[in-house]
Structures are given as structure tokens and as C-alpha cells.
mmCIF file of C-alpha atoms and ligand atoms in Angstrom:
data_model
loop_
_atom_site.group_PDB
_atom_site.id
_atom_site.type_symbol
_atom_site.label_atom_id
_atom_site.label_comp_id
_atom_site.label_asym_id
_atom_site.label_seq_id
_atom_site.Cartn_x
_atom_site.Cartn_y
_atom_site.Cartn_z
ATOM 1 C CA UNK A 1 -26.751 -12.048 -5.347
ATOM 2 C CA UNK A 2 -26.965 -11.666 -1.346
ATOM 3 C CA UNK A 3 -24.482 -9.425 0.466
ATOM 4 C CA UNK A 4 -21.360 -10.784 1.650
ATOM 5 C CA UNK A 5 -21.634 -11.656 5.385
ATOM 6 C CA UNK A 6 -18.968 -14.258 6.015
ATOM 7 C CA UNK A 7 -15.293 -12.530 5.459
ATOM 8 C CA UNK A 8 -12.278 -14.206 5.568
ATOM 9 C CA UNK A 9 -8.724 -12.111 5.712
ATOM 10 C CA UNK A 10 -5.212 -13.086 4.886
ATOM 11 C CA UNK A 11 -2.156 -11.150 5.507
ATOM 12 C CA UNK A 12 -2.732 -9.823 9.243
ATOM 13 C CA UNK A 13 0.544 -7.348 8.104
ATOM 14 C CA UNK A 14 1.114 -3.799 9.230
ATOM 15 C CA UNK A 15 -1.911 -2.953 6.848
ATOM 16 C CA UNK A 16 -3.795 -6.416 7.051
ATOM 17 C CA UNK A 17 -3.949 -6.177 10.817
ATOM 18 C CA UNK A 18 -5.989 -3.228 11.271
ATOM 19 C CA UNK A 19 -7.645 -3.553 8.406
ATOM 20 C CA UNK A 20 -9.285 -7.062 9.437
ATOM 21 C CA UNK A 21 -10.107 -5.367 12.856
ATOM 22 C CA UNK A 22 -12.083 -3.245 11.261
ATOM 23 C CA UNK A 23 -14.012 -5.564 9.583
ATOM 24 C CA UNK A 24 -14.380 -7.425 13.140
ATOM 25 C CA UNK A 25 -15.972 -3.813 14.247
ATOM 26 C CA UNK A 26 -18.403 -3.885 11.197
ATOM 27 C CA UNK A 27 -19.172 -7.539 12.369
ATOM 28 C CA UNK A 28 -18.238 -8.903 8.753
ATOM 29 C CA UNK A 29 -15.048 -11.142 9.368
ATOM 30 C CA UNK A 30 -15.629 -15.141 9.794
ATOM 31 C CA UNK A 31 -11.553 -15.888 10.290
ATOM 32 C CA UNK A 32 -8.269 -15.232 10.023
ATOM 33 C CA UNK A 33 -5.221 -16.048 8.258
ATOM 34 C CA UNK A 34 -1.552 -15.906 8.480
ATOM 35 C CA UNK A 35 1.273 -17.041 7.159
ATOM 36 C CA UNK A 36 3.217 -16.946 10.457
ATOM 37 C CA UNK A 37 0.319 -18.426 12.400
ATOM 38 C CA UNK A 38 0.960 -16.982 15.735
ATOM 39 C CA UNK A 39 -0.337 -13.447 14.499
ATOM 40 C CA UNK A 40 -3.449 -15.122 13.925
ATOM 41 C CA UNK A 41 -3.767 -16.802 16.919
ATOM 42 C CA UNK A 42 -2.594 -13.335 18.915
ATOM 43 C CA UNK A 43 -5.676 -11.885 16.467
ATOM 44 C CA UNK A 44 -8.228 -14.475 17.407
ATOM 45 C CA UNK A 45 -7.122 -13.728 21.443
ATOM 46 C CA UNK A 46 -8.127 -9.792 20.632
ATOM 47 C CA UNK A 47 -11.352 -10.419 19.034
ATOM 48 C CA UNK A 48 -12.950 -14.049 19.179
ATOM 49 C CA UNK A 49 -12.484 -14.592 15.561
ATOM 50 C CA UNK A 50 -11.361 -18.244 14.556
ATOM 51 C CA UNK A 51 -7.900 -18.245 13.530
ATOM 52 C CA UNK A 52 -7.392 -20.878 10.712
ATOM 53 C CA UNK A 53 -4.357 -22.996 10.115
ATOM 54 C CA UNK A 54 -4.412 -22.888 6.276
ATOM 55 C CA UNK A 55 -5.857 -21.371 3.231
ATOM 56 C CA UNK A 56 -8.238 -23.985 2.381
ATOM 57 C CA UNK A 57 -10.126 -23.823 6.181
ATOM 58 C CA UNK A 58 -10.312 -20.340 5.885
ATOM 59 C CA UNK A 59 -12.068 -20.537 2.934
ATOM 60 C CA UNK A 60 -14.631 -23.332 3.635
ATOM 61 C CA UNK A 61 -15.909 -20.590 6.182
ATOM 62 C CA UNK A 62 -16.266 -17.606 4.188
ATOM 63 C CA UNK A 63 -18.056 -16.324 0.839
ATOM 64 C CA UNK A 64 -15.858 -13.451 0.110
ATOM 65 C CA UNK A 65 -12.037 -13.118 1.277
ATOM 66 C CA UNK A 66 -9.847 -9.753 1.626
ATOM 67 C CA UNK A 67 -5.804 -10.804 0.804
ATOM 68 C CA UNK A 68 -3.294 -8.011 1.829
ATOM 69 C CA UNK A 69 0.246 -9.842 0.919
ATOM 70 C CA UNK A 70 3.702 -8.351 -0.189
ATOM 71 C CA UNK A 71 4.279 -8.678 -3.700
ATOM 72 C CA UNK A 72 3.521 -9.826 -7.170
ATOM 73 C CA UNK A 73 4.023 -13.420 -6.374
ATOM 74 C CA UNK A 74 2.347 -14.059 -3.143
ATOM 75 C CA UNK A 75 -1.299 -12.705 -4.586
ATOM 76 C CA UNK A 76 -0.877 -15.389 -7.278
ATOM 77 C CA UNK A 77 0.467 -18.030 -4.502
ATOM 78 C CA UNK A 78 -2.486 -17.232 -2.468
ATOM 79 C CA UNK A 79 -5.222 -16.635 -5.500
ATOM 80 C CA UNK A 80 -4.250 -20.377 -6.852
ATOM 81 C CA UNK A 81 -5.005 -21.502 -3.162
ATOM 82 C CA UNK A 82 -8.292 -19.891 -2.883
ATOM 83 C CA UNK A 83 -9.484 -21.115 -6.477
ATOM 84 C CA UNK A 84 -9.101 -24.538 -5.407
ATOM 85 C CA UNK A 85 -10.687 -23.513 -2.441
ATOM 86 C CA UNK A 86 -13.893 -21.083 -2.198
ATOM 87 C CA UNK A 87 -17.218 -21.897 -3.612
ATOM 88 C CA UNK A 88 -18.472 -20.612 -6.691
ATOM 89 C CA UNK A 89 -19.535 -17.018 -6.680
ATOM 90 C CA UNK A 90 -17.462 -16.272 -3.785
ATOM 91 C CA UNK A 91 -15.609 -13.317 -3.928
ATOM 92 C CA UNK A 92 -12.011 -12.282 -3.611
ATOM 93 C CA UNK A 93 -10.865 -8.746 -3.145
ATOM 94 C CA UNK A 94 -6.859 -8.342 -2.787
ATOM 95 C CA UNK A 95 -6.012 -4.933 -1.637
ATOM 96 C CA UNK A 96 -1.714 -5.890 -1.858
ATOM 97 C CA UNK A 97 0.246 -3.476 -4.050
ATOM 98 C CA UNK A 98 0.878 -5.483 -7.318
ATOM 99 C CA UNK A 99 1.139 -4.714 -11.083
ATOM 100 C CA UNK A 100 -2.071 -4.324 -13.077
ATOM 101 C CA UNK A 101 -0.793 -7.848 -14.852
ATOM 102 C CA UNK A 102 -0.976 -9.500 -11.763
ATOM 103 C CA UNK A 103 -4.295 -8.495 -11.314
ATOM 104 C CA UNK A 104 -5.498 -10.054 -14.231
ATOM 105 C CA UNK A 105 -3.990 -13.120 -13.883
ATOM 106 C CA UNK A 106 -4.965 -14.165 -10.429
ATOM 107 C CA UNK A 107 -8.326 -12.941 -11.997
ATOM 108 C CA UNK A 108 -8.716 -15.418 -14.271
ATOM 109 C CA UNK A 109 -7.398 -18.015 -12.527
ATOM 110 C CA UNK A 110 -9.659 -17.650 -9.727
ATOM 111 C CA UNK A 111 -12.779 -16.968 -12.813
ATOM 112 C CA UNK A 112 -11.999 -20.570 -14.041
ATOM 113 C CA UNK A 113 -13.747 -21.841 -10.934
ATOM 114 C CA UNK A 114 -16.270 -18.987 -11.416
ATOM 115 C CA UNK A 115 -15.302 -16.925 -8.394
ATOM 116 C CA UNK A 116 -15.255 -12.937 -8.565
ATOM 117 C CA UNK A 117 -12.317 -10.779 -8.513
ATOM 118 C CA UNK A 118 -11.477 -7.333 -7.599
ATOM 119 C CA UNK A 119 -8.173 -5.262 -7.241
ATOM 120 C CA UNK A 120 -8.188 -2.701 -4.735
ATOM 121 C CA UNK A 121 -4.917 -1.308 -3.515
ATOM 122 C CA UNK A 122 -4.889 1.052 -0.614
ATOM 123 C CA UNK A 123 -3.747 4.295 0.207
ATOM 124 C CA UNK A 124 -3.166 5.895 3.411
ATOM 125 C CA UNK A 125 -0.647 3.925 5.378
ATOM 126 C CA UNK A 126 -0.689 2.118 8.883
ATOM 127 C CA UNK A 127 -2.634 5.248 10.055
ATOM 128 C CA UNK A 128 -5.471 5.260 7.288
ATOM 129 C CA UNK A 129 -5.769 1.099 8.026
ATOM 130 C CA UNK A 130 -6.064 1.780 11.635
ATOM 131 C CA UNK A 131 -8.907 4.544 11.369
ATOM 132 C CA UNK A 132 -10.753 2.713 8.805
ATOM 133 C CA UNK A 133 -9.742 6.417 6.484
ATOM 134 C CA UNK A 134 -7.665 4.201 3.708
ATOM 135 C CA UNK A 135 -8.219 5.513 -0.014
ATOM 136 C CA UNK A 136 -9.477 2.080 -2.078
ATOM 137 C CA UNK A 137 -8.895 2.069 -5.999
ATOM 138 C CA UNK A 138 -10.822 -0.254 -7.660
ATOM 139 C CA UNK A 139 -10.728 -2.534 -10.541
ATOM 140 C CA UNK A 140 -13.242 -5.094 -11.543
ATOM 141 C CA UNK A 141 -17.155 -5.876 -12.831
ATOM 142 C CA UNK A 142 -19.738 -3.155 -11.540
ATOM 143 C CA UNK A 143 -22.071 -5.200 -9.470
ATOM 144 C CA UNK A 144 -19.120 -7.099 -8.464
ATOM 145 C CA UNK A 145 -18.136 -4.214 -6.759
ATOM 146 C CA UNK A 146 -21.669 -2.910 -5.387
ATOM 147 C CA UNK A 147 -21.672 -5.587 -3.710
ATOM 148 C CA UNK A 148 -18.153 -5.581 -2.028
ATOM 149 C CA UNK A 149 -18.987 -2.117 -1.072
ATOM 150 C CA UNK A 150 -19.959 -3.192 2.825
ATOM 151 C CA UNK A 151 -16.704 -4.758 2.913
ATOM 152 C CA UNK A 152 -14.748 -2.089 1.146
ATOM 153 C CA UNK A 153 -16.348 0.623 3.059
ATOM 154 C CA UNK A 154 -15.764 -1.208 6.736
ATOM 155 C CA UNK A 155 -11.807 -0.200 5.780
ATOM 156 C CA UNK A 156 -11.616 3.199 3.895
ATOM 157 C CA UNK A 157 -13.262 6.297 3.548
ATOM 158 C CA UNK A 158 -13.146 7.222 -0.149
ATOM 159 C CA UNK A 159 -13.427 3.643 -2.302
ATOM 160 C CA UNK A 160 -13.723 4.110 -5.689
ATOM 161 C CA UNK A 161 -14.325 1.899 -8.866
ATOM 162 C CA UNK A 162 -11.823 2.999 -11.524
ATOM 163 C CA UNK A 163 -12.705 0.287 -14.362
ATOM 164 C CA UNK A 164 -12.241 -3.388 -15.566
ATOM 165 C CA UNK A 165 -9.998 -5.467 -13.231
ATOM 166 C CA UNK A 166 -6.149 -4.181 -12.949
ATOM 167 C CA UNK A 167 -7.061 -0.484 -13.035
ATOM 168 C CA UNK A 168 -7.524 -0.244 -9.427
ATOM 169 C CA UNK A 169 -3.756 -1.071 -9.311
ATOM 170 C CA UNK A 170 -3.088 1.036 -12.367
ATOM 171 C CA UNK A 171 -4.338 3.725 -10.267
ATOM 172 C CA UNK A 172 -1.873 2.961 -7.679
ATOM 173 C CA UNK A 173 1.397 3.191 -9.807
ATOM 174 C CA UNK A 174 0.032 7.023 -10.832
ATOM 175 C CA UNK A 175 0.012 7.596 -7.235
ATOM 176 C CA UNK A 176 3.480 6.064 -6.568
ATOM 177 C CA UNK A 177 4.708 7.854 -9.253
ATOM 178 C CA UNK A 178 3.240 11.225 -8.139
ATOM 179 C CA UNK A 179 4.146 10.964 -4.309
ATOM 180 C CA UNK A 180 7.613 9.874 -5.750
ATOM 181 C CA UNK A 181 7.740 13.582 -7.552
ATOM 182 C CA UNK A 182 5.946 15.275 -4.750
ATOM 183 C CA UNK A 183 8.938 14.028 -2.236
ATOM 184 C CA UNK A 184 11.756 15.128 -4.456
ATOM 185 C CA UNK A 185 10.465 18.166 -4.830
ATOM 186 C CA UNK A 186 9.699 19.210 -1.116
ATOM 187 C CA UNK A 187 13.030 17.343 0.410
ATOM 188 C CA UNK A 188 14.708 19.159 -2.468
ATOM 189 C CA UNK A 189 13.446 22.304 -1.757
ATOM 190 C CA UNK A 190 13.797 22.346 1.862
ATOM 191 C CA UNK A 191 17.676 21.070 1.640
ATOM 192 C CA UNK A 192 18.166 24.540 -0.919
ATOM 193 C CA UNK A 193 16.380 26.639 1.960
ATOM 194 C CA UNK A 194 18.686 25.299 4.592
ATOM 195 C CA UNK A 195 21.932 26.217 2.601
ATOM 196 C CA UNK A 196 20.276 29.734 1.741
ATOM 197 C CA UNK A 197 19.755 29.751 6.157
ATOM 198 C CA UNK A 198 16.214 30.660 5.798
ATOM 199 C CA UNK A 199 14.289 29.771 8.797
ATOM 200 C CA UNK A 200 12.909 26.509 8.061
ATOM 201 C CA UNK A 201 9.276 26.920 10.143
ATOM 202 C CA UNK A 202 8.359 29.934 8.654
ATOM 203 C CA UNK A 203 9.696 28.376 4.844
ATOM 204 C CA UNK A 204 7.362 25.413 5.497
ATOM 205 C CA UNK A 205 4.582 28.022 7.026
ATOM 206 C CA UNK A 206 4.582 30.340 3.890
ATOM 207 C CA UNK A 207 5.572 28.540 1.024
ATOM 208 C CA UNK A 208 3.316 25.586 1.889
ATOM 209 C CA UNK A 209 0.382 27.960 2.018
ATOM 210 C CA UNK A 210 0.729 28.959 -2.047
ATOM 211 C CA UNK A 211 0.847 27.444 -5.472
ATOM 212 C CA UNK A 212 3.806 24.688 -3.745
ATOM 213 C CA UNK A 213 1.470 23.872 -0.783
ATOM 214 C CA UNK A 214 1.134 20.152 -0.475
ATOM 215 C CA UNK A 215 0.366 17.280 2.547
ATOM 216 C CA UNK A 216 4.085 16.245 1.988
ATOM 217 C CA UNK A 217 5.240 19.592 2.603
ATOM 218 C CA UNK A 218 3.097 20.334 5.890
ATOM 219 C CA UNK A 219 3.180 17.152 7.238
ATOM 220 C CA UNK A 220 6.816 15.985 6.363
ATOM 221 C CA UNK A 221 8.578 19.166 5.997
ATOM 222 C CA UNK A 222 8.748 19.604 10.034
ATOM 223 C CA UNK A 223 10.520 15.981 10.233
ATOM 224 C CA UNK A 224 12.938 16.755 7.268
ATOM 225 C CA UNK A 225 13.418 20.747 9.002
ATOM 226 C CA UNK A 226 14.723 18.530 12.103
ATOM 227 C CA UNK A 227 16.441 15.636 10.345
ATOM 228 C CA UNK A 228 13.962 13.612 11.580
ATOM 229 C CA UNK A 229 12.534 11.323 8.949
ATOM 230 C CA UNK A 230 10.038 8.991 11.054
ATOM 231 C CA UNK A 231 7.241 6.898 8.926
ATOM 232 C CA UNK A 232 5.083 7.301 7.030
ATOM 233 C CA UNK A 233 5.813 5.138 4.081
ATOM 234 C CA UNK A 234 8.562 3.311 4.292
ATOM 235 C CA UNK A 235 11.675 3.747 1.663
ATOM 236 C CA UNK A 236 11.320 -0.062 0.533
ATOM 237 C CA UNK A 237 7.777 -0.231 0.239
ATOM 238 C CA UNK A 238 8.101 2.361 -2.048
ATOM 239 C CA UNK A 239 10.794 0.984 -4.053
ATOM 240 C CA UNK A 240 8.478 -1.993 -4.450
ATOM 241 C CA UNK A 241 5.908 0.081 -5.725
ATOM 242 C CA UNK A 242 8.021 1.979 -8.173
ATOM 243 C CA UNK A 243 9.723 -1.258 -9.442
ATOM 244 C CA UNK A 244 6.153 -2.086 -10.063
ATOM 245 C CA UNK A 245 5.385 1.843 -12.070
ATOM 246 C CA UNK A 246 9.214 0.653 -14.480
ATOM 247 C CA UNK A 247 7.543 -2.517 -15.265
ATOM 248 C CA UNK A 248 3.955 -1.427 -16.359
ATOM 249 C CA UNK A 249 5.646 1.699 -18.005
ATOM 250 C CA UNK A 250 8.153 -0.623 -20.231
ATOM 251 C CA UNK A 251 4.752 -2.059 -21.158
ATOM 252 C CA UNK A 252 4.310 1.171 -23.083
ATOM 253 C CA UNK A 253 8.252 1.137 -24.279
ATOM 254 C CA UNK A 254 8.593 4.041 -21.741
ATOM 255 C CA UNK A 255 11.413 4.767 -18.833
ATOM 256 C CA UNK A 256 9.866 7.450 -16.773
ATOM 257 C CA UNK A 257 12.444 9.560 -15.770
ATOM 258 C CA UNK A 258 11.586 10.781 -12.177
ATOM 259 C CA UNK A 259 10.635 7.161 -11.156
ATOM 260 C CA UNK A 260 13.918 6.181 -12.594
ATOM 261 C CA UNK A 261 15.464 8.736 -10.429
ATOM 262 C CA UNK A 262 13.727 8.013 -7.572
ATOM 263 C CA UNK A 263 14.679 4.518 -7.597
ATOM 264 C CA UNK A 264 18.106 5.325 -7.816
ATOM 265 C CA UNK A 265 17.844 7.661 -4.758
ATOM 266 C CA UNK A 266 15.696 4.976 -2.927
ATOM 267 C CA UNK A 267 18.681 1.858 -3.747
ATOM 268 C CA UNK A 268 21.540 4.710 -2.409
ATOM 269 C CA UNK A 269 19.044 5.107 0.815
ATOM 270 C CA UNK A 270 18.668 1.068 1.257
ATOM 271 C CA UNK A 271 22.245 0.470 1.125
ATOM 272 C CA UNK A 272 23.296 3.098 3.495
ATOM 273 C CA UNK A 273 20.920 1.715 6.029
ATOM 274 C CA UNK A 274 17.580 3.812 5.911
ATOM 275 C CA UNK A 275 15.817 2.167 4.178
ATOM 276 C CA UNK A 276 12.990 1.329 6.997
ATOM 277 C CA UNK A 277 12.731 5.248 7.334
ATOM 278 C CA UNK A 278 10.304 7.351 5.920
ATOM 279 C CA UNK A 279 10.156 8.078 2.164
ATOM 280 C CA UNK A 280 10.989 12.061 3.567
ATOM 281 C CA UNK A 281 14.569 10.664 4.274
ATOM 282 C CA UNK A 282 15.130 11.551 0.741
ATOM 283 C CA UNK A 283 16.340 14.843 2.207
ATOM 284 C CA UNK A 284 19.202 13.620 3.794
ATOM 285 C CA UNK A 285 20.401 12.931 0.347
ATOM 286 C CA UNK A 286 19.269 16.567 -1.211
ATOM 287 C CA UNK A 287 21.509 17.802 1.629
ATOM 288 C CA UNK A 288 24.134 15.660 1.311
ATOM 289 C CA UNK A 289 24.646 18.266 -2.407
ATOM 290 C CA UNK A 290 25.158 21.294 -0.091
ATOM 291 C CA UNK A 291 27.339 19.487 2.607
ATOM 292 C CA UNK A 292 29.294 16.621 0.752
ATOM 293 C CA UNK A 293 31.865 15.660 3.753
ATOM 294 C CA UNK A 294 28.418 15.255 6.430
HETATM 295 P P1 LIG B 1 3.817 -6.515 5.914
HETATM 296 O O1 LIG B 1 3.658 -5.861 7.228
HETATM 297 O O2 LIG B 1 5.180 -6.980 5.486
HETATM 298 O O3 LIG B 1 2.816 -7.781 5.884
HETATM 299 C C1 LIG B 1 2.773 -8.681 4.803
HETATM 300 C C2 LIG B 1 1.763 -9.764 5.133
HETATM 301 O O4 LIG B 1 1.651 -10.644 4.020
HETATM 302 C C3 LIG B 1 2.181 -10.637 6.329
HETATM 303 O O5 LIG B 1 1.029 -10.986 7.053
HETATM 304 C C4 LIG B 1 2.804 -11.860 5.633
HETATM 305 O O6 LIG B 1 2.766 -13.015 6.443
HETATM 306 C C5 LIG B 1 1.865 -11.994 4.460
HETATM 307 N N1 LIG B 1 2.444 -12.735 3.329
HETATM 308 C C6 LIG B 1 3.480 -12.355 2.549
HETATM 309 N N2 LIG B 1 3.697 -13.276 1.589
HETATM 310 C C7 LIG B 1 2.767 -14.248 1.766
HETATM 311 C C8 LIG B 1 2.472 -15.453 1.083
HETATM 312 N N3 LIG B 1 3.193 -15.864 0.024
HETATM 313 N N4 LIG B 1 1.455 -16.218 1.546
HETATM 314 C C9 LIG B 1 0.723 -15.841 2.613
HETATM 315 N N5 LIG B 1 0.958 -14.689 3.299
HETATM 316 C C10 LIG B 1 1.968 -13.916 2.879
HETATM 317 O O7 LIG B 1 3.301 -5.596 4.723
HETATM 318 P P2 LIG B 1 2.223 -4.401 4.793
HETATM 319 O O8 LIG B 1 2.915 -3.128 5.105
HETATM 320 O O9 LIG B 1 1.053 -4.842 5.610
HETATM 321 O O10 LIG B 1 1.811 -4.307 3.244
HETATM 322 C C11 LIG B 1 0.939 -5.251 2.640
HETATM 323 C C12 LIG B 1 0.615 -4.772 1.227
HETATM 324 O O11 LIG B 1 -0.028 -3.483 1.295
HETATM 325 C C13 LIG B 1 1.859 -4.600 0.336
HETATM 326 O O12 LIG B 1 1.577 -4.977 -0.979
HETATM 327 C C14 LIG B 1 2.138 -3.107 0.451
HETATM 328 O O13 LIG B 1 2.840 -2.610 -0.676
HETATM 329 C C15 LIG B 1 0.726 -2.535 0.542
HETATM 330 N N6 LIG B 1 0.650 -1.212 1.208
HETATM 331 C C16 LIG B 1 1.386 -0.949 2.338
HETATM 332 C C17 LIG B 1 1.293 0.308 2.933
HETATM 333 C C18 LIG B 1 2.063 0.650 4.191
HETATM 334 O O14 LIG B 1 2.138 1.850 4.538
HETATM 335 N N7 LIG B 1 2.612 -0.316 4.908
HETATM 336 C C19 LIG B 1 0.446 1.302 2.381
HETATM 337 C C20 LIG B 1 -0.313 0.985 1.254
HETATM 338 C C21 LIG B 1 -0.196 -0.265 0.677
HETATM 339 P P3 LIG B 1 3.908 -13.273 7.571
HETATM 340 O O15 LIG B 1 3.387 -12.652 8.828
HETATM 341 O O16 LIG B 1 4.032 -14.749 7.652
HETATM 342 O O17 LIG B 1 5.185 -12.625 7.067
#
């Protein structure tokens, strides 16, 4: 098997976007595609690369394709596309956040035509994406993956294989669930120091450099100090995601009770209108227990 060197993206989304002009930078991507086809077109006008009008073109062009979609059912939509679509042995790496189920299933459909699979969620938000710094869990064959590595590289920093196909996004829910616990504690926390009138800087300063130091706390605790809750990760994206953790952990016959919480705190966010702000805006419900008429 020869390296990949014609790479097709689809999704050109908050994430996709940068992602794919990354892999213009690493001179791997052979097209475009989007959904909404003007962001392709306004794509192909930034970098020369052809913009195609469907699926099925984009794929004639390419031997491996990157998806980066919304949810559970667009990666299957888009995997059924490309399996009718891409030659055998091509290769298809979706980096969306889905369940580990999914995963397998737009595997196989896509192996019935003997083309190669490979979850790889992301971590690291718009920022990560746009610095080519994005964390990439892995699921799928070994040389599968050595030989996506080019492609995987082009768009994060630390890209790791965790196992067979669907533990790359198995890996993901563990880190939804523990960013979930790691921003109830620190909005938590910080509300409790604001009703005790401790000086927030110097609560985020000190306690942030022992045992409950965290990135959350340094780098969110300022916003949340200010009421200030700009993103980040968005409240809905991670609702998605932890929708996503209650499903694969019913799997096991288990309700996980902090994502269960969190979900519950992420609806009450969404329906009073924040839930395009930053996950940190859990705070303004932690502080809402000390001030009940704000
Ligand atoms: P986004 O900005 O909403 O973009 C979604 C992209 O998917 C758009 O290009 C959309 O096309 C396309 N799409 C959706 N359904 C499709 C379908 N059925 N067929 C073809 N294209 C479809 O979302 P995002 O923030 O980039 O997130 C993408 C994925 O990465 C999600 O699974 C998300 O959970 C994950 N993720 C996001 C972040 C983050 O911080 N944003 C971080 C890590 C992981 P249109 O332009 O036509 O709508």
C-alpha cells in the first residue's frame, strides 16, 4: 500500500474548515465538499482546491476522504454515499463526534466494497483545528492507520491509535464525560468562593496551582470570575456528546450519574437561551444557588 496523496474533505464546519486548510498547507487535499455548497466554493476561492458539487465527484478524485459532520446519522448518510462511491482500498477517516456503534456500522458498510475505515474524533476545539494542535483518538486496523498518519498528523499534534474501530470514539465519550465533571466542579467551586467574597483572581491563582489545578480552572475560571462565559465548547455540542456517553453507557445497563446531571444542567442552559455559550456558563447556574432572585 502507497501513501495517501489525493484527500478529499466533507463537512467544511467550524472544525472541518480549518481542518481541510490544513491539509491544503501539507499539500494533501484533492477537493472539497459541502453540504451548503457555497462554503465550498468560498473554500476553493481561498486555496485553488476544486470544490465538488456532490459526494460521488468528490470521490472519483480522491483515494482517502476525511468526513467531519454533526451527528450519528449524517456519518452513516455520508459513509453509504462514499461506499457506492470510492474505489477499493480507498480510505475513509471520519473525525465527527458519534457513538462507538456508529462507528462500526458505517465501517462495515463501507468494508462491503472493501474500503478502509477509521474513527478519529477530535479534541481541541475551533482553536486546536485552526493550529493544526487537535488531539486525534483512534480506532481501526494498525497499518490502516500507519498509513493515515500523514493525513492525521497534517491536523493534530498528539494522534493516537486506541484499538479496533469505535474505540477512537469510545475514547471521546471518557473525555466528554470527564470535562463534563471537571466543569461542575470548577464553576461550582468558584460560585461557593464568590458567596464566601474571596477575591476571585487570587482563588483562581492559588487554588489552581495545587492538587485542584486544572486547564478549566486557569483558562475558564477568569471568564466565569467576570460572568463572562465566551467559547470554548459550546453548551449544545456538548449535550450532543453526552447524549452520546447515556447511550453507550445504557449499553452496559449503567446511568452515570454526573453525565446525567450534567445533561440536566446543559437542557436548563438551552432553554434559557445560552446554549451557544461556553460549557463554563454552567456557573451562572452554580450561582444562581447563592442568589436565587438574580
Ligand atoms: P458545524 O460547524 O455545525 O459543521 C457541521 C458540518 O457538517 C457542516 O459543514 C454541515 O454542512 C455538515 N453536515 C452536517 N450534516 C451533514 C450531512 N447529512 N451531509 C453532509 N454534510 C453534513 O459543526 P462543527 O463544530 O464543525 O463539528 C463537527 C463535528 O466535530 C461534530 O460531530 C462535533 O461534535 C465535533 N467536534 C466539534 C468541536 C467544536 O469545538 N466545534 C470540537 C470537537 C469535536 P452545512 O454547511 O450544509 O450545514
Amino acid at each position: 500500500m502507497t501513501a495517501y496523496s489525493k484527500v478529499g474533505f466533507i463537512g467544511l464546519g467550524s472544525m472541518g474548515y480549518p481542518m481541510a486548510l490544513n491539509l491544503h498547507k501539507a499539500g494533501l487535499l484533492a477537493g472539497v465538499y459541502n453540504r451548503t455548497h457555497s462554503k465550498a466554493v468560498e473554500f476553493s476561492k481561498q486555496t485553488g482546491c476544486p470544490a465538488a458539487d456532490s459526494i460521488e465527484t468528490l470521490a472519483s478524485r480522491c483515494d482517502a476522504v476525511v468526513v467531519c459532520v454533526s451527528a450519528d446519522q449524517d456519518v452513516l448518510d455520508v459513509a453509504a454515499k462514499l461506499a457506492g462511491s470510492l474505489t477499493p482500498h480507498a480510505l475513509v477517516i471520519d473525525c465527527s463526534t458519534v457513538s462507538a456503534e456508529t462507528a462500526r456500522t458505517a465501517a462495515q458498510s463501507l468494508a462491503a466494497n472493501s474500503i478502509d475505515f477509521l474513527d478519529c474524533p477530535v479534541s481541541g476545539g475551533t482553536e486546536g483545528a485552526r493550529q493544526g494542535t487537535l488531539a486525534i483518538m483512534c480506532g481501526g486496523e494498525p497499518h490502516t492507520f500507519d498509513h493515515a498518519l500523514p493525513i492525521l498528523n497534517a491536523m493534530g499534534k498528539r494522534v493516537v491509535l486506541m484499538g479496533p474501530v469505535g474505540s477512537g470514539q469510545a475514547t471521546k465519550a471518557v473525555n466528554q464525560i470527564a470535562v463534563a465533571g471537571i466543569a461542575q466542579a470548577v464553576s461550582e467551586a468558584l460560585a461557593f468562593a464568590e458567596a464566601e467574597q474571596l477575591p476571585l483572581d487570587k482563588v483562581i491563582d492559588v487554588v489552581g496551582s495545587g492538587a485542584a489545578g486544572s486547564w478549566f480552572m486557569s483558562h475558564r475560571g477568569p471568564g466565569m470570575a467576570a460572568g463572562r462565559y465566551p467559547l470554548g465548547f459550546k453548551v449544545a455540542l456538548h449535550q450532543k456528546d453526552l447524549k452520546i456517553v447515556r447511550q453507550m453507557a445504557a449499553a452496559h445497563g449503567v446511568q452515570l450519574p454526573l453525565v446525567e446531571m450534567t445533561l440536566l444542567h446543559h437542557q436548563r442552559l438551552v432553554d434559557s437561551g445560552h446554549g451557544d455559550e461556553d460549557i463554563s456558563a454552567l456557573h451562572r447556574l452554580k450561582r444562581k444557588l447563592f442568589n436565587p432572585r438574580d
